[in-house]
PDB file of N, CA and C in Angstrom:
ATOM      1  N   MET A   1       0.812  -1.215   0.032  1.00 75.00           N
ATOM      2  CA  MET A   1       0.112  -0.195   0.030  1.00 75.00           C
ATOM      3  C   MET A   1       0.891   1.225   0.029  1.00 75.00           C
ATOM      4  N   PRO A   2       0.567   2.334  -0.859  1.00 92.00           N
ATOM      5  CA  PRO A   2       1.440   3.406  -0.778  1.00 92.00           C
ATOM      6  C   PRO A   2       1.118   4.227   0.141  1.00 92.00           C
ATOM      7  N   ILE A   3       2.165   5.023   0.653  1.00 97.00           N
ATOM      8  CA  ILE A   3       2.263   5.598   1.902  1.00 97.00           C
ATOM      9  C   ILE A   3       1.841   7.218   1.114  1.00 97.00           C
ATOM     10  N   PRO A   4       0.703   7.856   1.892  1.00 98.00           N
ATOM     11  CA  PRO A   4      -0.013   9.047   1.573  1.00 98.00           C
ATOM     12  C   PRO A   4       1.334  10.250   1.704  1.00 98.00           C
ATOM     13  N   GLU A   5       1.278  10.779   0.874  1.00 98.00           N
ATOM     14  CA  GLU A   5       2.198  12.167   0.698  1.00 98.00           C
ATOM     15  C   GLU A   5       1.416  13.357   0.656  1.00 98.00           C
ATOM     16  N   ILE A   6       2.216  14.612   1.276  1.00 98.00           N
ATOM     17  CA  ILE A   6       1.593  15.900   1.311  1.00 98.00           C
ATOM     18  C   ILE A   6       2.574  16.659   0.274  1.00 98.00           C
ATOM     19  N   THR A   7       2.166  17.531  -0.606  1.00 98.00           N
ATOM     20  CA  THR A   7       2.963  18.546  -1.255  1.00 98.00           C
ATOM     21  C   THR A   7       3.567  19.583  -0.290  1.00 98.00           C
ATOM     22  N   PRO A   8       4.679  20.162  -0.564  1.00 98.00           N
ATOM     23  CA  PRO A   8       5.102  21.299   0.082  1.00 98.00           C
ATOM     24  C   PRO A   8       4.162  22.643   0.083  1.00 98.00           C
ATOM     25  N   ALA A   9       3.305  22.840  -0.908  1.00 98.00           N
ATOM     26  CA  ALA A   9       2.313  23.866  -1.273  1.00 98.00           C
ATOM     27  C   ALA A   9       1.017  23.594   0.010  1.00 98.00           C
ATOM     28  N   GLU A  10       0.724  22.244  -0.375  1.00 98.00           N
ATOM     29  CA  GLU A  10      -0.374  21.839   0.536  1.00 98.00           C
ATOM     30  C   GLU A  10       0.007  22.089   2.147  1.00 98.00           C
ATOM     31  N   LEU A  11       1.263  21.635   2.194  1.00 98.00           N
ATOM     32  CA  LEU A  11       1.766  21.510   3.638  1.00 98.00           C
ATOM     33  C   LEU A  11       1.512  23.176   4.360  1.00 98.00           C
ATOM     34  N   ALA A  12       2.162  24.234   3.423  1.00 98.00           N
ATOM     35  CA  ALA A  12       2.245  25.664   3.768  1.00 98.00           C
ATOM     36  C   ALA A  12       0.884  26.167   3.933  1.00 98.00           C
ATOM     37  N   ARG A  13      -0.269  25.613   3.281  1.00 97.00           N
ATOM     38  CA  ARG A  13      -1.618  26.046   3.357  1.00 97.00           C
ATOM     39  C   ARG A  13      -2.057  25.803   4.572  1.00 97.00           C
ATOM     40  N   ARG A  14      -1.833  24.299   5.044  1.00 97.00           N
ATOM     41  CA  ARG A  14      -2.369  23.840   6.322  1.00 97.00           C
ATOM     42  C   ARG A  14      -1.757  24.617   7.414  1.00 97.00           C
ATOM     43  N   LEU A  15      -0.070  24.947   7.247  1.00 97.00           N
ATOM     44  CA  LEU A  15       0.435  25.493   8.318  1.00 97.00           C
ATOM     45  C   LEU A  15      -0.108  26.847   8.646  1.00 97.00           C
ATOM     46  N   ALA A  16      -0.614  27.599   7.451  1.00 96.00           N
ATOM     47  CA  ALA A  16      -1.226  28.936   7.369  1.00 96.00           C
ATOM     48  C   ALA A  16      -2.654  29.129   8.109  1.00 96.00           C
ATOM     49  N   GLY A  17      -3.217  27.861   8.410  1.00 94.00           N
ATOM     50  CA  GLY A  17      -4.513  27.575   8.736  1.00 94.00           C
ATOM     51  C   GLY A  17      -4.629  28.172  10.177  1.00 94.00           C
ATOM     52  N   PRO A  18      -5.988  27.984  10.761  1.00 93.00           N
ATOM     53  CA  PRO A  18      -6.075  27.997  12.272  1.00 93.00           C
ATOM     54  C   PRO A  18      -5.015  27.225  12.885  1.00 93.00           C
ATOM     55  N   PRO A  19      -4.405  27.455  14.287  1.00 90.00           N
ATOM     56  CA  PRO A  19      -3.683  26.578  14.956  1.00 90.00           C
ATOM     57  C   PRO A  19      -4.464  25.204  15.510  1.00 90.00           C
ATOM     58  N   GLU A  20      -5.575  25.189  15.706  1.00 88.00           N
ATOM     59  CA  GLU A  20      -6.048  23.920  15.938  1.00 88.00           C
ATOM     60  C   GLU A  20      -6.374  22.939  14.866  1.00 88.00           C
ATOM     61  N   SER A  21      -6.036  23.218  13.468  1.00 88.00           N
ATOM     62  CA  SER A  21      -6.103  22.439  12.527  1.00 88.00           C
ATOM     63  C   SER A  21      -4.953  22.188  11.739  1.00 88.00           C
ATOM     64  N   ARG A  22      -3.765  22.619  12.425  1.00 95.00           N
ATOM     65  CA  ARG A  22      -2.310  22.523  11.979  1.00 95.00           C
ATOM     66  C   ARG A  22      -1.996  21.350  12.405  1.00 95.00           C
ATOM     67  N   PRO A  23      -1.153  20.423  11.392  1.00 98.00           N
ATOM     68  CA  PRO A  23      -0.617  19.291  11.386  1.00 98.00           C
ATOM     69  C   PRO A  23       0.739  19.309  12.582  1.00 98.00           C
ATOM     70  N   VAL A  24       0.821  18.085  13.164  1.00 98.00           N
ATOM     71  CA  VAL A  24       1.907  18.076  13.905  1.00 98.00           C
ATOM     72  C   VAL A  24       3.132  17.474  12.872  1.00 98.00           C
ATOM     73  N   LEU A  25       4.267  18.327  12.996  1.00 98.00           N
ATOM     74  CA  LEU A  25       5.446  18.245  12.141  1.00 98.00           C
ATOM     75  C   LEU A  25       6.436  17.245  12.739  1.00 98.00           C
ATOM     76  N   VAL A  26       6.798  16.170  12.254  1.00 98.00           N
ATOM     77  CA  VAL A  26       7.983  15.099  12.826  1.00 98.00           C
ATOM     78  C   VAL A  26       9.057  15.079  11.955  1.00 98.00           C
ATOM     79  N   ASP A  27      10.017  15.541  12.359  1.00 98.00           N
ATOM     80  CA  ASP A  27      11.596  15.477  11.666  1.00 98.00           C
ATOM     81  C   ASP A  27      12.169  14.540  11.911  1.00 98.00           C
ATOM     82  N   VAL A  28      12.348  13.377  10.980  1.00 98.00           N
ATOM     83  CA  VAL A  28      12.939  12.001  11.328  1.00 98.00           C
ATOM     84  C   VAL A  28      14.593  12.031  10.829  1.00 98.00           C
ATOM     85  N   ARG A  29      15.056  13.224  10.884  1.00 98.00           N
ATOM     86  CA  ARG A  29      16.322  13.340  10.293  1.00 98.00           C
ATOM     87  C   ARG A  29      17.250  13.456  11.470  1.00 98.00           C
ATOM     88  N   PHE A  30      18.526  13.453  11.164  1.00 98.00           N
ATOM     89  CA  PHE A  30      19.609  13.458  12.418  1.00 98.00           C
ATOM     90  C   PHE A  30      19.556  14.704  12.969  1.00 98.00           C
ATOM     91  N   PRO A  31      19.902  14.774  14.374  1.00 98.00           N
ATOM     92  CA  PRO A  31      20.153  15.960  15.169  1.00 98.00           C
ATOM     93  C   PRO A  31      20.997  16.839  14.221  1.00 98.00           C
ATOM     94  N   HIS A  32      21.923  16.847  13.668  1.00 97.00           N
ATOM     95  CA  HIS A  32      22.894  17.731  13.022  1.00 97.00           C
ATOM     96  C   HIS A  32      22.130  18.375  11.828  1.00 97.00           C
ATOM     97  N   GLU A  33      21.141  17.695  11.337  1.00 98.00           N
ATOM     98  CA  GLU A  33      20.346  18.051   9.988  1.00 98.00           C
ATOM     99  C   GLU A  33      19.505  19.028  10.569  1.00 98.00           C
ATOM    100  N   HIS A  34      18.685  18.803  11.578  1.00 98.00           N
ATOM    101  CA  HIS A  34      17.677  19.447  12.443  1.00 98.00           C
ATOM    102  C   HIS A  34      18.123  20.880  12.924  1.00 98.00           C
ATOM    103  N   GLU A  35      19.377  20.721  13.690  1.00 97.00           N
ATOM    104  CA  GLU A  35      19.911  21.905  13.941  1.00 97.00           C
ATOM    105  C   GLU A  35      20.358  23.059  12.717  1.00 97.00           C
ATOM    106  N   TRP A  36      20.539  22.415  11.613  1.00 97.00           N
ATOM    107  CA  TRP A  36      21.254  23.303  10.455  1.00 97.00           C
ATOM    108  C   TRP A  36      19.936  23.895  10.106  1.00 97.00           C
ATOM    109  N   VAL A  37      18.800  23.134   9.811  1.00 98.00           N
ATOM    110  CA  VAL A  37      17.495  23.840   9.089  1.00 98.00           C
ATOM    111  C   VAL A  37      16.217  23.012   9.700  1.00 98.00           C
ATOM    112  N   ALA A  38      15.368  23.461  10.014  1.00 98.00           N
ATOM    113  CA  ALA A  38      14.164  22.606  10.532  1.00 98.00           C
ATOM    114  C   ALA A  38      12.843  23.458  10.170  1.00 98.00           C
ATOM    115  N   LEU A  39      11.638  22.862   9.909  1.00 98.00           N
ATOM    116  CA  LEU A  39      10.445  23.681   9.918  1.00 98.00           C
ATOM    117  C   LEU A  39      10.070  24.063  11.360  1.00 98.00           C
ATOM    118  N   PRO A  40       9.548  25.275  11.302  1.00 95.00           N
ATOM    119  CA  PRO A  40       9.332  25.953  12.608  1.00 95.00           C
ATOM    120  C   PRO A  40       8.200  24.941  13.475  1.00 95.00           C
ATOM    121  N   GLY A  41       8.361  24.831  14.536  1.00 95.00           N
ATOM    122  CA  GLY A  41       7.437  23.998  15.541  1.00 95.00           C
ATOM    123  C   GLY A  41       7.537  22.489  15.240  1.00 95.00           C
ATOM    124  N   SER A  42       8.671  22.047  14.562  1.00 98.00           N
ATOM    125  CA  SER A  42       8.733  20.628  14.312  1.00 98.00           C
ATOM    126  C   SER A  42       9.397  19.724  15.718  1.00 98.00           C
ATOM    127  N   VAL A  43       9.065  18.585  15.517  1.00 98.00           N
ATOM    128  CA  VAL A  43       9.532  17.899  16.597  1.00 98.00           C
ATOM    129  C   VAL A  43      10.533  16.693  16.004  1.00 98.00           C
ATOM    130  N   LEU A  44      11.869  16.646  16.554  1.00 98.00           N
ATOM    131  CA  LEU A  44      12.975  15.898  16.174  1.00 98.00           C
ATOM    132  C   LEU A  44      12.815  14.461  16.603  1.00 98.00           C
ATOM    133  N   MET A  45      12.502  13.589  15.770  1.00 98.00           N
ATOM    134  CA  MET A  45      12.548  11.968  16.386  1.00 98.00           C
ATOM    135  C   MET A  45      13.438  11.429  15.134  1.00 98.00           C
ATOM    136  N   PRO A  46      14.646  11.272  15.542  1.00 98.00           N
ATOM    137  CA  PRO A  46      15.252  10.455  14.217  1.00 98.00           C
ATOM    138  C   PRO A  46      14.742   9.221  14.010  1.00 98.00           C
ATOM    139  N   LEU A  47      14.772   8.945  12.588  1.00 98.00           N
ATOM    140  CA  LEU A  47      14.146   7.652  12.110  1.00 98.00           C
ATOM    141  C   LEU A  47      14.606   6.252  13.133  1.00 98.00           C
ATOM    142  N   PRO A  48      15.999   6.037  13.173  1.00 98.00           N
ATOM    143  CA  PRO A  48      16.429   5.091  13.886  1.00 98.00           C
ATOM    144  C   PRO A  48      15.841   4.919  15.272  1.00 98.00           C
ATOM    145  N   GLU A  49      15.488   5.849  15.929  1.00 98.00           N
ATOM    146  CA  GLU A  49      15.201   5.967  17.524  1.00 98.00           C
ATOM    147  C   GLU A  49      13.691   6.310  17.396  1.00 98.00           C
ATOM    148  N   LEU A  50      12.825   5.948  16.338  1.00 97.00           N
ATOM    149  CA  LEU A  50      11.252   6.450  16.470  1.00 97.00           C
ATOM    150  C   LEU A  50      10.691   5.789  17.311  1.00 97.00           C
ATOM    151  N   GLU A  51      11.035   4.221  17.477  1.00 95.00           N
ATOM    152  CA  GLU A  51      10.297   3.532  18.434  1.00 95.00           C
ATOM    153  C   GLU A  51      10.462   4.131  19.873  1.00 95.00           C
ATOM    154  N   ASP A  52      11.396   4.614  19.900  1.00 97.00           N
ATOM    155  CA  ASP A  52      11.737   5.248  21.586  1.00 97.00           C
ATOM    156  C   ASP A  52      11.037   6.338  21.930  1.00 97.00           C
ATOM    157  N   PHE A  53      10.268   7.065  21.017  1.00 98.00           N
ATOM    158  CA  PHE A  53       9.246   8.019  21.016  1.00 98.00           C
ATOM    159  C   PHE A  53       7.812   7.569  21.484  1.00 98.00           C
ATOM    160  N   HIS A  54       7.472   6.264  21.867  1.00 95.00           N
ATOM    161  CA  HIS A  54       6.479   5.735  21.768  1.00 95.00           C
ATOM    162  C   HIS A  54       5.219   6.665  22.495  1.00 95.00           C
ATOM    163  N   GLU A  55       5.631   7.447  23.567  1.00 96.00           N
ATOM    164  CA  GLU A  55       4.644   8.206  24.551  1.00 96.00           C
ATOM    165  C   GLU A  55       4.409   9.416  23.898  1.00 96.00           C
ATOM    166  N   GLN A  56       5.247  10.140  23.346  1.00 97.00           N
ATOM    167  CA  GLN A  56       5.319  10.996  22.770  1.00 97.00           C
ATOM    168  C   GLN A  56       4.300  11.149  21.179  1.00 97.00           C
ATOM    169  N   LEU A  57       4.751  10.093  20.680  1.00 97.00           N
ATOM    170  CA  LEU A  57       3.889   9.710  19.594  1.00 97.00           C
ATOM    171  C   LEU A  57       2.287   9.289  19.748  1.00 97.00           C
ATOM    172  N   GLU A  58       2.041   8.706  20.977  1.00 96.00           N
ATOM    173  CA  GLU A  58       0.552   8.607  21.346  1.00 96.00           C
ATOM    174  C   GLU A  58      -0.081   9.939  21.594  1.00 96.00           C
ATOM    175  N   SER A  59       0.638  10.919  21.957  1.00 97.00           N
ATOM    176  CA  SER A  59       0.010  12.073  22.167  1.00 97.00           C
ATOM    177  C   SER A  59      -0.615  12.959  21.006  1.00 97.00           C
ATOM    178  N   PHE A  60       0.071  12.277  19.923  1.00 97.00           N
ATOM    179  CA  PHE A  60      -0.446  12.912  18.401  1.00 97.00           C
ATOM    180  C   PHE A  60      -1.671  12.125  17.867  1.00 97.00           C
ATOM    181  N   ARG A  61      -1.848  11.004  18.729  1.00 96.00           N
ATOM    182  CA  ARG A  61      -3.252  10.482  18.025  1.00 96.00           C
ATOM    183  C   ARG A  61      -4.262  11.343  18.083  1.00 96.00           C
ATOM    184  N   GLY A  62      -5.080  11.093  17.021  1.00 95.00           N
ATOM    185  CA  GLY A  62      -6.328  11.863  16.499  1.00 95.00           C
ATOM    186  C   GLY A  62      -5.915  13.272  16.005  1.00 95.00           C
ATOM    187  N   ARG A  63      -4.661  13.380  15.621  1.00 95.00           N
ATOM    188  CA  ARG A  63      -4.378  14.726  14.918  1.00 95.00           C
ATOM    189  C   ARG A  63      -3.387  14.409  13.672  1.00 95.00           C
ATOM    190  N   PRO A  64      -3.775  15.135  12.655  1.00 97.00           N
ATOM    191  CA  PRO A  64      -2.680  14.690  11.601  1.00 97.00           C
ATOM    192  C   PRO A  64      -1.247  14.939  11.765  1.00 97.00           C
ATOM    193  N   VAL A  65      -0.558  13.917  11.345  1.00 98.00           N
ATOM    194  CA  VAL A  65       1.102  14.291  11.554  1.00 98.00           C
ATOM    195  C   VAL A  65       1.662  14.324   9.973  1.00 98.00           C
ATOM    196  N   VAL A  66       2.648  15.312   9.887  1.00 98.00           N
ATOM    197  CA  VAL A  66       3.227  15.379   8.531  1.00 98.00           C
ATOM    198  C   VAL A  66       4.729  14.714   9.095  1.00 98.00           C
ATOM    199  N   VAL A  67       5.357  13.794   8.595  1.00 98.00           N
ATOM    200  CA  VAL A  67       6.775  13.467   8.780  1.00 98.00           C
ATOM    201  C   VAL A  67       7.656  14.148   7.497  1.00 98.00           C
ATOM    202  N   TYR A  68       8.734  14.393   7.873  1.00 98.00           N
ATOM    203  CA  TYR A  68       9.596  14.935   6.916  1.00 98.00           C
ATOM    204  C   TYR A  68      11.210  14.475   7.231  1.00 98.00           C
ATOM    205  N   CYS A  69      11.770  14.693   5.808  1.00 98.00           N
ATOM    206  CA  CYS A  69      13.320  14.612   6.232  1.00 98.00           C
ATOM    207  C   CYS A  69      13.931  15.352   5.083  1.00 98.00           C
ATOM    208  N   HIS A  70      15.175  14.826   4.571  1.00 98.00           N
ATOM    209  CA  HIS A  70      15.624  15.758   3.646  1.00 98.00           C
ATOM    210  C   HIS A  70      15.231  15.845   2.189  1.00 98.00           C
ATOM    211  N   HIS A  71      14.982  14.736   1.552  1.00 98.00           N
ATOM    212  CA  HIS A  71      14.610  14.782   0.492  1.00 98.00           C
ATOM    213  C   HIS A  71      12.989  13.886   0.090  1.00 98.00           C
ATOM    214  N   GLY A  72      12.632  13.324   1.265  1.00 97.00           N
ATOM    215  CA  GLY A  72      11.274  12.529   1.465  1.00 97.00           C
ATOM    216  C   GLY A  72      11.529  11.202   1.206  1.00 97.00           C
ATOM    217  N   VAL A  73      12.765  10.707   1.580  1.00 97.00           N
ATOM    218  CA  VAL A  73      12.721   9.259   1.551  1.00 97.00           C
ATOM    219  C   VAL A  73      12.737   8.511   3.018  1.00 97.00           C
ATOM    220  N   ARG A  74      13.267   9.142   4.008  1.00 98.00           N
ATOM    221  CA  ARG A  74      13.136   8.354   4.881  1.00 98.00           C
ATOM    222  C   ARG A  74      11.729   8.894   5.651  1.00 98.00           C
ATOM    223  N   SER A  75      11.087   9.891   5.361  1.00 98.00           N
ATOM    224  CA  SER A  75      10.034  10.293   5.753  1.00 98.00           C
ATOM    225  C   SER A  75       8.686   9.137   5.590  1.00 98.00           C
ATOM    226  N   LEU A  76       9.117   8.622   4.518  1.00 98.00           N
ATOM    227  CA  LEU A  76       8.105   7.620   4.107  1.00 98.00           C
ATOM    228  C   LEU A  76       8.090   6.448   4.874  1.00 98.00           C
ATOM    229  N   ASP A  77       9.413   6.001   5.273  1.00 98.00           N
ATOM    230  CA  ASP A  77       9.429   4.963   6.324  1.00 98.00           C
ATOM    231  C   ASP A  77       8.963   5.271   7.746  1.00 98.00           C
ATOM    232  N   GLY A  78       9.285   6.495   8.106  1.00 98.00           N
ATOM    233  CA  GLY A  78       8.404   7.196   9.316  1.00 98.00           C
ATOM    234  C   GLY A  78       7.257   7.226   9.342  1.00 98.00           C
ATOM    235  N   ALA A  79       6.428   7.512   8.061  1.00 98.00           N
ATOM    236  CA  ALA A  79       5.197   7.829   8.177  1.00 98.00           C
ATOM    237  C   ALA A  79       4.506   6.313   8.050  1.00 98.00           C
ATOM    238  N   ALA A  80       5.167   5.400   7.339  1.00 98.00           N
ATOM    239  CA  ALA A  80       4.855   4.331   7.334  1.00 98.00           C
ATOM    240  C   ALA A  80       4.771   3.411   8.936  1.00 98.00           C
ATOM    241  N   TYR A  81       5.565   3.777   9.738  1.00 98.00           N
ATOM    242  CA  TYR A  81       5.652   3.484  11.093  1.00 98.00           C
ATOM    243  C   TYR A  81       4.490   4.112  11.768  1.00 98.00           C
ATOM    244  N   LEU A  82       4.117   5.074  11.545  1.00 98.00           N
ATOM    245  CA  LEU A  82       3.057   5.758  12.341  1.00 98.00           C
ATOM    246  C   LEU A  82       2.009   5.336  11.847  1.00 98.00           C
ATOM    247  N   ILE A  83       1.633   5.314  10.795  1.00 98.00           N
ATOM    248  CA  ILE A  83       0.430   4.479   9.922  1.00 98.00           C
ATOM    249  C   ILE A  83      -0.098   3.296  10.544  1.00 98.00           C
ATOM    250  N   ASP A  84       1.284   2.356  10.785  1.00 97.00           N
ATOM    251  CA  ASP A  84       1.127   1.019  11.128  1.00 97.00           C
ATOM    252  C   ASP A  84       0.629   0.872  12.580  1.00 97.00           C
ATOM    253  N   ARG A  85       1.110   2.075  13.542  1.00 97.00           N
ATOM    254  CA  ARG A  85       0.332   2.296  14.994  1.00 97.00           C
ATOM    255  C   ARG A  85      -0.816   2.934  15.102  1.00 97.00           C
ATOM    256  N   GLY A  86      -1.478   3.063  13.929  1.00 97.00           N
ATOM    257  CA  GLY A  86      -2.788   3.721  13.920  1.00 97.00           C
ATOM    258  C   GLY A  86      -2.907   5.303  13.914  1.00 97.00           C
ATOM    259  N   LEU A  87      -1.744   5.981  13.582  1.00 97.00           N
ATOM    260  CA  LEU A  87      -1.703   7.402  13.607  1.00 97.00           C
ATOM    261  C   LEU A  87      -2.234   7.636  12.178  1.00 97.00           C
ATOM    262  N   GLU A  88      -2.645   9.296  11.889  1.00 97.00           N
ATOM    263  CA  GLU A  88      -2.929   9.575  10.686  1.00 97.00           C
ATOM    264  C   GLU A  88      -1.779  10.432  10.210  1.00 97.00           C
ATOM    265  N   ALA A  89      -0.818   9.785   9.563  1.00 98.00           N
ATOM    266  CA  ALA A  89       0.287  10.395   8.980  1.00 98.00           C
ATOM    267  C   ALA A  89       0.600  10.532   7.603  1.00 98.00           C
ATOM    268  N   VAL A  90       1.264  11.488   7.023  1.00 98.00           N
ATOM    269  CA  VAL A  90       1.662  11.435   5.642  1.00 98.00           C
ATOM    270  C   VAL A  90       2.936  11.916   5.617  1.00 98.00           C
ATOM    271  N   SER A  91       3.796  11.775   4.496  1.00 98.00           N
ATOM    272  CA  SER A  91       5.101  12.168   4.205  1.00 98.00           C
ATOM    273  C   SER A  91       5.128  13.353   3.380  1.00 98.00           C
ATOM    274  N   LEU A  92       6.156  14.324   3.788  1.00 98.00           N
ATOM    275  CA  LEU A  92       6.304  15.486   2.934  1.00 98.00           C
ATOM    276  C   LEU A  92       6.863  15.017   1.880  1.00 98.00           C
ATOM    277  N   GLN A  93       6.229  15.200   0.620  1.00 98.00           N
ATOM    278  CA  GLN A  93       7.056  14.927  -0.756  1.00 98.00           C
ATOM    279  C   GLN A  93       8.118  15.927  -1.092  1.00 98.00           C
ATOM    280  N   GLY A  94       9.314  15.232  -1.207  1.00 98.00           N
ATOM    281  CA  GLY A  94      10.625  15.967  -1.565  1.00 98.00           C
ATOM    282  C   GLY A  94      11.137  16.640  -0.245  1.00 98.00           C
ATOM    283  N   GLY A  95      10.540  16.208   1.008  1.00 98.00           N
ATOM    284  CA  GLY A  95      11.282  16.788   2.136  1.00 98.00           C
ATOM    285  C   GLY A  95      11.352  18.204   2.344  1.00 98.00           C
ATOM    286  N   ILE A  96      12.329  18.410   3.255  1.00 98.00           N
ATOM    287  CA  ILE A  96      12.522  19.865   3.423  1.00 98.00           C
ATOM    288  C   ILE A  96      13.465  20.769   2.540  1.00 98.00           C
ATOM    289  N   ASP A  97      13.938  20.068   1.444  1.00 98.00           N
ATOM    290  CA  ASP A  97      14.762  20.376   0.644  1.00 98.00           C
ATOM    291  C   ASP A  97      13.822  21.042  -0.671  1.00 98.00           C
ATOM    292  N   LEU A  98      12.745  20.226  -0.974  1.00 98.00           N
ATOM    293  CA  LEU A  98      11.659  20.734  -1.925  1.00 98.00           C
ATOM    294  C   LEU A  98      10.761  22.023  -1.105  1.00 98.00           C
ATOM    295  N   TYR A  99      10.493  21.826  -0.103  1.00 98.00           N
ATOM    296  CA  TYR A  99       9.870  22.885   0.646  1.00 98.00           C
ATOM    297  C   TYR A  99      10.662  24.167   0.637  1.00 98.00           C
ATOM    298  N   SER A 100      11.974  24.155   0.792  1.00 98.00           N
ATOM    299  CA  SER A 100      12.675  25.552   0.710  1.00 98.00           C
ATOM    300  C   SER A 100      12.855  25.983  -0.560  1.00 98.00           C
ATOM    301  N   ARG A 101      12.613  25.040  -1.713  1.00 98.00           N
ATOM    302  CA  ARG A 101      12.915  25.403  -3.119  1.00 98.00           C
ATOM    303  C   ARG A 101      11.487  25.883  -3.745  1.00 98.00           C
ATOM    304  N   THR A 102      10.529  25.513  -2.997  1.00 98.00           N
ATOM    305  CA  THR A 102       9.271  26.020  -3.632  1.00 98.00           C
ATOM    306  C   THR A 102       8.364  26.674  -2.800  1.00 98.00           C
ATOM    307  N   VAL A 103       8.722  26.893  -1.468  1.00 98.00           N
ATOM    308  CA  VAL A 103       7.643  27.386  -0.677  1.00 98.00           C
ATOM    309  C   VAL A 103       8.259  28.460   0.490  1.00 98.00           C
ATOM    310  N   ASP A 104       9.458  28.222   0.887  1.00 97.00           N
ATOM    311  CA  ASP A 104      10.141  29.022   1.758  1.00 97.00           C
ATOM    312  C   ASP A 104      11.566  29.203   1.262  1.00 97.00           C
ATOM    313  N   PRO A 105      12.377  29.969   0.359  1.00 97.00           N
ATOM    314  CA  PRO A 105      13.489  30.081   0.028  1.00 97.00           C
ATOM    315  C   PRO A 105      14.445  30.407   1.118  1.00 97.00           C
ATOM    316  N   ALA A 106      13.967  31.196   2.289  1.00 96.00           N
ATOM    317  CA  ALA A 106      14.477  31.447   3.379  1.00 96.00           C
ATOM    318  C   ALA A 106      15.329  30.447   4.096  1.00 96.00           C
ATOM    319  N   LEU A 107      14.622  29.075   3.926  1.00 97.00           N
ATOM    320  CA  LEU A 107      15.240  28.000   4.695  1.00 97.00           C
ATOM    321  C   LEU A 107      16.306  27.571   3.902  1.00 97.00           C
ATOM    322  N   PRO A 108      17.753  27.598   4.859  1.00 96.00           N
ATOM    323  CA  PRO A 108      18.828  26.936   4.203  1.00 96.00           C
ATOM    324  C   PRO A 108      18.602  25.628   3.653  1.00 96.00           C
ATOM    325  N   ARG A 109      19.604  25.434   2.697  1.00 96.00           N
ATOM    326  CA  ARG A 109      19.479  24.157   1.961  1.00 96.00           C
ATOM    327  C   ARG A 109      20.982  23.568   2.191  1.00 96.00           C
ATOM    328  N   TYR A 110      21.006  22.034   2.232  1.00 95.00           N
ATOM    329  CA  TYR A 110      22.193  21.565   2.442  1.00 95.00           C
ATOM    330  C   TYR A 110      22.274  20.144   1.237  1.00 95.00           C
TER     331      TYR A 110
END
């Protein structure tokens, strides 16, 4: 079954909406990547450690979750993990790199 994805433009639209309808942003990159650039308000949960965040992930139940990484590959695995646990998750298509190129060029690229 394909993992659902969200485009950077659609994510930007949702983030601009009312606070109660904004998705939770989960960054599955490594800490040094997150320190370099991250989407505002995102939570760092490196993919290899995702299962260690069980309690925090449970707190997202019932809320939409957007998982992102650098280019949108690791986030597919992260979103699949969350979906398998019954969470409403999607992967950011093209990752933070595509988001910075198409939505917010002020975000540094690496």
